[in-house]
Amino acid sequence: MLSTDMDGTLLFDGRISDADARALARWREAGHLVVVNTGRSITALASALDGTGIAYDYAVLYTGAVLLDAADRVLAARSLPDGLVDEVLDVLSAEDPITIFCTTISGDLRLRHTHLDGTALLTAFTDSTTADLAGRAVIGIPLHLGDPSAVDRIEAIIAERWGAHLTGARNQDFMDLIPAGVSKGAGLTELLAMITAPGGAHEGETLRTIAVGDSWNDMSMHVVADVAVAMGGAPQDVVAACDDTTPSVAALVDRYLAYEATGEPGAV
């Protein structure tokens, strides 16, 4: 099983390379599983993959809060308590510049927008108010920070005010506020347990996992994987926590498929 991050791992400047797309197809044709493991929502993942021809077997989305199968059926989902978005918006709107988003199963909203620098990470968000959340379960609250040095201060606010319900996952100049206990690693662990359990699609199988990512929110995924691989441009502490690095997903796939074909340990 290859568990791959999206932004900064597969997706660069809003595009996935043909080489990476073909490599993922070869991986699946060889009988292996592809899991997209990302902070993106259902809507944002669909937007990123549109026109690429990339297929996946499972997806771990919203930084681990939602699991999907290949047919985009929700296998599991965790949401935030009612009313928590209003509290977060009231408190964090004092941070400036900042853009505060809100992700749900049925669509994504932008609630405050004072950080005007563009980003390709979040492309399908509708300008809205909290009134537009009526009847929707909120999965996460992504923040786009104009001042990356604010991360430590915001993490302290989250821990003090909402630590029982909310945690923050850092990704470059973004922070995803997600249900407490949720992470990419926890999502991957839950998915593995689900599909190998009695009645699961891979009942009784032992699946070897390879995780590849580029940022701090990937580290929990790296911890639970059998092999942890950092992108070459990842922060040094992320690289140090991994077993290996790769310049691209295609290069990683090619190495492992070559090892399967030749049995030469040097290929891995």
mmCIF file of C-alpha atoms in Angstrom:
data_model
loop_
_atom_site.group_PDB
_atom_site.id
_atom_site.type_symbol
_atom_site.label_atom_id
_atom_site.label_comp_id
_atom_site.label_asym_id
_atom_site.label_seq_id
_atom_site.Cartn_x
_atom_site.Cartn_y
_atom_site.Cartn_z
ATOM 1 C CA MET A 1 0.000 0.000 0.000
ATOM 2 C CA LEU A 2 1.363 3.404 -1.034
ATOM 3 C CA SER A 3 -0.021 6.225 1.123
ATOM 4 C CA THR A 4 0.764 9.487 -0.641
ATOM 5 C CA ASP A 5 0.239 13.093 0.297
ATOM 6 C CA MET A 6 -1.072 15.464 -2.393
ATOM 7 C CA ASP A 7 0.146 19.071 -2.168
ATOM 8 C CA GLY A 8 3.914 19.321 -2.401
ATOM 9 C CA THR A 9 4.181 15.583 -3.082
ATOM 10 C CA LEU A 10 1.998 14.849 -6.113
ATOM 11 C CA LEU A 11 0.584 18.299 -6.815
ATOM 12 C CA PHE A 12 2.825 21.246 -7.705
ATOM 13 C CA ASP A 13 1.512 24.616 -8.910
ATOM 14 C CA GLY A 14 -1.922 23.106 -9.355
ATOM 15 C CA ARG A 15 -0.707 20.250 -11.568
ATOM 16 C CA ILE A 16 0.211 16.573 -11.233
ATOM 17 C CA SER A 17 2.952 15.482 -13.615
ATOM 18 C CA ASP A 18 2.235 12.886 -16.290
ATOM 19 C CA ALA A 19 5.171 10.875 -14.908
ATOM 20 C CA ASP A 20 3.590 10.650 -11.461
ATOM 21 C CA ALA A 21 0.157 9.819 -12.898
ATOM 22 C CA ARG A 22 1.621 7.003 -15.010
ATOM 23 C CA ALA A 23 3.620 5.704 -12.040
ATOM 24 C CA LEU A 24 0.516 5.402 -9.872
ATOM 25 C CA ALA A 25 -1.204 3.488 -12.678
ATOM 26 C CA ARG A 26 1.779 1.095 -12.907
ATOM 27 C CA TRP A 27 1.670 0.630 -9.136
ATOM 28 C CA ARG A 28 -1.968 -0.416 -9.231
ATOM 29 C CA GLU A 29 -1.453 -2.597 -12.313
ATOM 30 C CA ALA A 30 1.211 -4.466 -10.322
ATOM 31 C CA GLY A 31 -1.482 -5.377 -7.797
ATOM 32 C CA HIS A 32 -0.716 -2.761 -5.159
ATOM 33 C CA LEU A 33 -2.990 -0.234 -3.454
ATOM 34 C CA VAL A 34 -2.923 3.568 -3.751
ATOM 35 C CA VAL A 35 -4.185 5.611 -0.823
ATOM 36 C CA VAL A 36 -4.391 9.390 -1.218
ATOM 37 C CA ASN A 37 -3.699 10.779 2.254
ATOM 38 C CA THR A 38 -4.280 14.538 2.350
ATOM 39 C CA GLY A 39 -5.666 17.502 4.211
ATOM 40 C CA ARG A 40 -7.909 18.194 1.229
ATOM 41 C CA SER A 41 -11.661 17.761 1.363
ATOM 42 C CA ILE A 42 -13.733 15.570 -0.959
ATOM 43 C CA THR A 43 -14.430 18.576 -3.185
ATOM 44 C CA ALA A 44 -10.826 19.793 -3.222
ATOM 45 C CA LEU A 45 -9.459 16.321 -3.988
ATOM 46 C CA ALA A 46 -11.854 15.911 -6.911
ATOM 47 C CA SER A 47 -10.752 19.307 -8.243
ATOM 48 C CA ALA A 48 -7.061 18.367 -8.019
ATOM 49 C CA LEU A 49 -7.508 15.011 -9.759
ATOM 50 C CA ASP A 50 -9.879 16.221 -12.471
ATOM 51 C CA GLY A 51 -8.478 15.339 -15.895
ATOM 52 C CA THR A 52 -5.434 13.477 -14.545
ATOM 53 C CA GLY A 53 -6.824 9.974 -15.017
ATOM 54 C CA ILE A 54 -5.512 9.063 -11.562
ATOM 55 C CA ALA A 55 -7.486 6.379 -9.734
ATOM 56 C CA TYR A 56 -7.082 5.439 -6.089
ATOM 57 C CA ASP A 57 -8.223 2.508 -3.985
ATOM 58 C CA TYR A 58 -8.881 4.537 -0.842
ATOM 59 C CA ALA A 59 -8.577 8.121 0.346
ATOM 60 C CA VAL A 60 -7.787 9.480 3.795
ATOM 61 C CA LEU A 61 -9.071 13.064 3.663
ATOM 62 C CA TYR A 62 -9.423 16.127 5.901
ATOM 63 C CA THR A 63 -6.093 15.170 7.555
ATOM 64 C CA GLY A 64 -7.515 11.814 8.621
ATOM 65 C CA ALA A 65 -11.080 12.705 9.578
ATOM 66 C CA VAL A 66 -12.788 11.046 6.578
ATOM 67 C CA LEU A 67 -12.119 7.732 4.816
ATOM 68 C CA LEU A 68 -13.360 6.987 1.285
ATOM 69 C CA ASP A 69 -13.293 3.907 -0.919
ATOM 70 C CA ALA A 70 -12.566 3.838 -4.652
ATOM 71 C CA ALA A 71 -16.207 4.653 -5.435
ATOM 72 C CA ASP A 72 -16.018 7.745 -3.164
ATOM 73 C CA ARG A 73 -18.298 6.159 -0.583
ATOM 74 C CA VAL A 74 -17.673 7.478 2.939
ATOM 75 C CA LEU A 75 -16.397 4.619 5.093
ATOM 76 C CA ALA A 76 -15.917 6.689 8.249
ATOM 77 C CA ALA A 77 -16.136 10.342 9.227
ATOM 78 C CA ARG A 78 -15.541 12.477 12.307
ATOM 79 C CA SER A 79 -16.883 15.995 12.697
ATOM 80 C CA LEU A 80 -16.530 18.955 15.041
ATOM 81 C CA PRO A 81 -19.072 19.804 17.775
ATOM 82 C CA ASP A 82 -21.924 22.127 16.824
ATOM 83 C CA GLY A 83 -21.148 25.780 17.476
ATOM 84 C CA LEU A 84 -17.374 25.352 17.571
ATOM 85 C CA VAL A 85 -16.891 27.107 14.216
ATOM 86 C CA ASP A 86 -18.546 30.269 15.567
ATOM 87 C CA GLU A 87 -16.222 30.274 18.580
ATOM 88 C CA VAL A 88 -13.111 29.749 16.459
ATOM 89 C CA LEU A 89 -14.178 32.454 14.038
ATOM 90 C CA ASP A 90 -14.790 34.936 16.868
ATOM 91 C CA VAL A 91 -11.376 34.333 18.437
ATOM 92 C CA LEU A 92 -9.114 33.818 15.417
ATOM 93 C CA SER A 93 -10.569 36.671 13.363
ATOM 94 C CA ALA A 94 -8.321 38.871 15.530
ATOM 95 C CA GLU A 95 -5.346 37.343 13.689
ATOM 96 C CA ASP A 96 -4.515 39.467 10.653
ATOM 97 C CA PRO A 97 -3.929 38.631 7.883
ATOM 98 C CA ILE A 98 -5.684 35.267 7.936
ATOM 99 C CA THR A 99 -8.129 33.342 5.787
ATOM 100 C CA ILE A 100 -10.470 30.995 7.643
ATOM 101 C CA PHE A 101 -12.102 28.173 5.715
ATOM 102 C CA CYS A 102 -14.607 25.516 6.690
ATOM 103 C CA THR A 103 -14.829 22.040 5.176
ATOM 104 C CA THR A 104 -17.868 19.769 5.116
ATOM 105 C CA ILE A 105 -18.771 16.532 3.351
ATOM 106 C CA SER A 106 -21.036 18.409 0.943
ATOM 107 C CA GLY A 107 -18.846 21.418 0.133
ATOM 108 C CA ASP A 108 -16.294 23.948 1.325
ATOM 109 C CA LEU A 109 -16.753 27.513 2.556
ATOM 110 C CA ARG A 110 -14.557 30.580 3.109
ATOM 111 C CA LEU A 111 -15.645 32.497 6.190
ATOM 112 C CA ARG A 112 -13.006 35.229 6.546
ATOM 113 C CA HIS A 113 -10.525 36.474 3.990
ATOM 114 C CA THR A 114 -7.899 39.059 4.960
ATOM 115 C CA HIS A 115 -4.853 37.100 3.741
ATOM 116 C CA LEU A 116 -5.138 38.019 0.084
ATOM 117 C CA ASP A 117 -2.133 36.134 -1.306
ATOM 118 C CA GLY A 118 -3.391 33.468 -3.699
ATOM 119 C CA THR A 119 -2.917 29.766 -3.105
ATOM 120 C CA ALA A 120 -3.414 26.689 -5.247
ATOM 121 C CA LEU A 121 -4.084 24.557 -2.162
ATOM 122 C CA LEU A 122 -7.688 25.602 -1.692
ATOM 123 C CA THR A 123 -9.399 26.264 -5.004
ATOM 124 C CA ALA A 124 -13.064 25.358 -4.597
ATOM 125 C CA PHE A 125 -14.216 27.428 -1.632
ATOM 126 C CA THR A 126 -17.343 29.623 -1.677
ATOM 127 C CA ASP A 127 -17.450 32.920 0.218
ATOM 128 C CA SER A 128 -20.021 32.331 2.949
ATOM 129 C CA THR A 129 -21.090 33.010 6.513
ATOM 130 C CA THR A 130 -21.697 30.612 9.380
ATOM 131 C CA ALA A 131 -25.407 30.758 8.535
ATOM 132 C CA ASP A 132 -24.577 28.704 5.431
ATOM 133 C CA LEU A 133 -23.436 25.855 7.689
ATOM 134 C CA ALA A 134 -26.976 25.103 8.856
ATOM 135 C CA GLY A 135 -27.616 21.385 8.642
ATOM 136 C CA ARG A 136 -24.013 20.528 7.729
ATOM 137 C CA ALA A 137 -21.515 18.592 9.809
ATOM 138 C CA VAL A 138 -18.228 20.520 9.900
ATOM 139 C CA ILE A 139 -15.167 18.329 9.418
ATOM 140 C CA GLY A 140 -12.345 20.874 9.592
ATOM 141 C CA ILE A 141 -11.344 24.528 9.734
ATOM 142 C CA PRO A 142 -8.307 25.200 7.524
ATOM 143 C CA LEU A 143 -6.394 28.414 8.192
ATOM 144 C CA HIS A 144 -4.183 30.214 5.662
ATOM 145 C CA LEU A 145 -1.779 32.304 7.718
ATOM 146 C CA GLY A 146 -0.272 35.541 6.482
ATOM 147 C CA ASP A 147 2.254 35.381 9.310
ATOM 148 C CA PRO A 148 3.708 31.849 9.670
ATOM 149 C CA SER A 149 5.259 32.894 13.004
ATOM 150 C CA ALA A 150 1.702 32.974 14.388
ATOM 151 C CA VAL A 151 1.559 29.162 14.345
ATOM 152 C CA ASP A 152 2.861 28.678 17.894
ATOM 153 C CA ARG A 153 0.504 31.323 19.291
ATOM 154 C CA ILE A 154 -2.513 29.842 17.512
ATOM 155 C CA GLU A 155 -1.614 26.328 18.644
ATOM 156 C CA ALA A 156 -1.496 27.585 22.251
ATOM 157 C CA ILE A 157 -4.916 29.231 21.870
ATOM 158 C CA ILE A 158 -6.383 26.026 20.448
ATOM 159 C CA ALA A 159 -4.943 23.881 23.238
ATOM 160 C CA GLU A 160 -6.187 26.229 25.973
ATOM 161 C CA ARG A 161 -9.693 26.885 24.655
ATOM 162 C CA TRP A 162 -10.664 23.807 22.662
ATOM 163 C CA GLY A 163 -8.084 21.123 23.393
ATOM 164 C CA ALA A 164 -10.730 18.533 24.234
ATOM 165 C CA HIS A 165 -12.373 18.875 20.838
ATOM 166 C CA LEU A 166 -9.845 20.308 18.407
ATOM 167 C CA THR A 167 -6.250 19.840 17.277
ATOM 168 C CA GLY A 168 -4.080 21.652 14.745
ATOM 169 C CA ALA A 169 -2.089 20.054 11.918
ATOM 170 C CA ARG A 170 0.590 22.277 10.393
ATOM 171 C CA ASN A 171 1.398 22.295 6.678
ATOM 172 C CA GLN A 172 3.802 25.039 5.519
ATOM 173 C CA ASP A 173 1.806 28.328 5.869
ATOM 174 C CA PHE A 174 -1.440 26.453 6.534
ATOM 175 C CA MET A 175 -2.911 24.955 9.661
ATOM 176 C CA ASP A 176 -5.843 22.542 9.567
ATOM 177 C CA LEU A 177 -8.030 22.557 12.671
ATOM 178 C CA ILE A 178 -9.516 19.070 12.910
ATOM 179 C CA PRO A 179 -11.286 16.867 15.478
ATOM 180 C CA ALA A 180 -9.092 15.936 18.444
ATOM 181 C CA GLY A 181 -7.320 12.620 17.934
ATOM 182 C CA VAL A 182 -7.460 12.903 14.146
ATOM 183 C CA SER A 183 -4.291 12.730 12.033
ATOM 184 C CA LYS A 184 -3.109 11.271 8.756
ATOM 185 C CA GLY A 185 -1.483 8.447 10.698
ATOM 186 C CA ALA A 186 -4.611 7.689 12.735
ATOM 187 C CA GLY A 187 -6.674 7.703 9.537
ATOM 188 C CA LEU A 188 -4.289 5.308 7.814
ATOM 189 C CA THR A 189 -4.312 3.000 10.850
ATOM 190 C CA GLU A 190 -8.125 3.020 10.956
ATOM 191 C CA LEU A 191 -8.314 2.283 7.236
ATOM 192 C CA LEU A 192 -5.905 -0.656 7.494
ATOM 193 C CA ALA A 193 -7.839 -2.126 10.406
ATOM 194 C CA MET A 194 -11.132 -1.707 8.554
ATOM 195 C CA ILE A 195 -10.118 -3.336 5.270
ATOM 196 C CA THR A 196 -8.210 -6.256 6.826
ATOM 197 C CA ALA A 197 -10.894 -7.065 9.416
ATOM 198 C CA PRO A 198 -13.401 -9.910 8.918
ATOM 199 C CA GLY A 199 -15.600 -8.936 5.993
ATOM 200 C CA GLY A 200 -13.129 -6.294 4.795
ATOM 201 C CA ALA A 201 -11.909 -6.056 1.218
ATOM 202 C CA HIS A 202 -8.508 -7.431 2.282
ATOM 203 C CA GLU A 203 -9.641 -9.676 5.125
ATOM 204 C CA GLY A 204 -6.747 -11.346 6.904
ATOM 205 C CA GLU A 205 -4.061 -9.812 4.700
ATOM 206 C CA THR A 206 -0.899 -8.176 6.000
ATOM 207 C CA LEU A 207 -0.408 -5.006 3.988
ATOM 208 C CA ARG A 208 3.046 -3.432 3.903
ATOM 209 C CA THR A 209 2.696 0.345 3.890
ATOM 210 C CA ILE A 210 4.938 2.943 2.274
ATOM 211 C CA ALA A 211 4.163 6.580 3.127
ATOM 212 C CA VAL A 212 5.439 9.587 1.177
ATOM 213 C CA GLY A 213 4.928 13.242 2.056
ATOM 214 C CA ASP A 214 6.565 16.632 2.303
ATOM 215 C CA SER A 215 5.463 18.372 5.500
ATOM 216 C CA TRP A 216 4.855 18.210 9.230
ATOM 217 C CA ASN A 217 1.274 16.986 8.957
ATOM 218 C CA ASP A 218 2.641 13.877 7.193
ATOM 219 C CA MET A 219 4.803 12.835 10.137
ATOM 220 C CA SER A 220 2.059 10.857 11.893
ATOM 221 C CA MET A 221 1.574 8.914 8.640
ATOM 222 C CA HIS A 222 5.312 8.284 8.476
ATOM 223 C CA VAL A 223 5.335 6.975 12.045
ATOM 224 C CA VAL A 224 2.725 4.269 11.425
ATOM 225 C CA ALA A 225 3.993 3.215 7.966
ATOM 226 C CA ASP A 226 6.432 0.355 7.494
ATOM 227 C CA VAL A 227 8.571 2.607 5.268
ATOM 228 C CA ALA A 228 8.582 6.408 5.609
ATOM 229 C CA VAL A 229 9.738 8.503 2.667
ATOM 230 C CA ALA A 230 10.123 12.292 2.598
ATOM 231 C CA MET A 231 10.133 14.409 -0.506
ATOM 232 C CA GLY A 232 13.568 15.850 -1.151
ATOM 233 C CA GLY A 233 12.391 19.397 -0.496
ATOM 234 C CA ALA A 234 10.739 18.603 2.844
ATOM 235 C CA PRO A 235 11.756 20.472 6.024
ATOM 236 C CA GLN A 236 14.837 18.952 7.615
ATOM 237 C CA ASP A 237 13.019 17.649 10.688
ATOM 238 C CA VAL A 238 10.574 15.800 8.425
ATOM 239 C CA VAL A 239 13.459 14.300 6.432
ATOM 240 C CA ALA A 240 15.201 13.280 9.656
ATOM 241 C CA ALA A 241 12.084 11.410 10.831
ATOM 242 C CA CYS A 242 11.906 9.303 7.643
ATOM 243 C CA ASP A 243 13.744 6.255 6.376
ATOM 244 C CA ASP A 244 14.452 7.672 2.930
ATOM 245 C CA THR A 245 13.868 10.551 0.522
ATOM 246 C CA THR A 246 12.693 10.727 -3.076
ATOM 247 C CA PRO A 247 12.670 13.464 -5.722
ATOM 248 C CA SER A 248 9.204 12.376 -6.896
ATOM 249 C CA VAL A 249 6.481 9.802 -6.420
ATOM 250 C CA ALA A 250 7.353 8.371 -9.840
ATOM 251 C CA ALA A 251 10.961 7.791 -8.771
ATOM 252 C CA LEU A 252 9.778 6.056 -5.598
ATOM 253 C CA VAL A 253 7.354 3.784 -7.468
ATOM 254 C CA ASP A 254 9.967 2.898 -10.070
ATOM 255 C CA ARG A 255 12.475 1.904 -7.385
ATOM 256 C CA TYR A 256 10.048 -0.420 -5.627
ATOM 257 C CA LEU A 257 8.756 -1.997 -8.813
ATOM 258 C CA ALA A 258 12.363 -2.550 -9.946
ATOM 259 C CA TYR A 259 13.101 -4.262 -6.640
ATOM 260 C CA GLU A 260 10.108 -6.567 -7.120
ATOM 261 C CA ALA A 261 11.289 -7.425 -10.620
ATOM 262 C CA THR A 262 14.963 -7.994 -9.829
ATOM 263 C CA GLY A 263 15.125 -8.757 -6.119
ATOM 264 C CA GLU A 264 18.135 -6.459 -5.874
ATOM 265 C CA PRO A 265 18.090 -4.780 -2.430
ATOM 266 C CA GLY A 266 19.946 -1.776 -3.840
ATOM 267 C CA ALA A 267 16.877 -0.851 -5.850
ATOM 268 C CA VAL A 268 15.018 0.145 -2.672
#
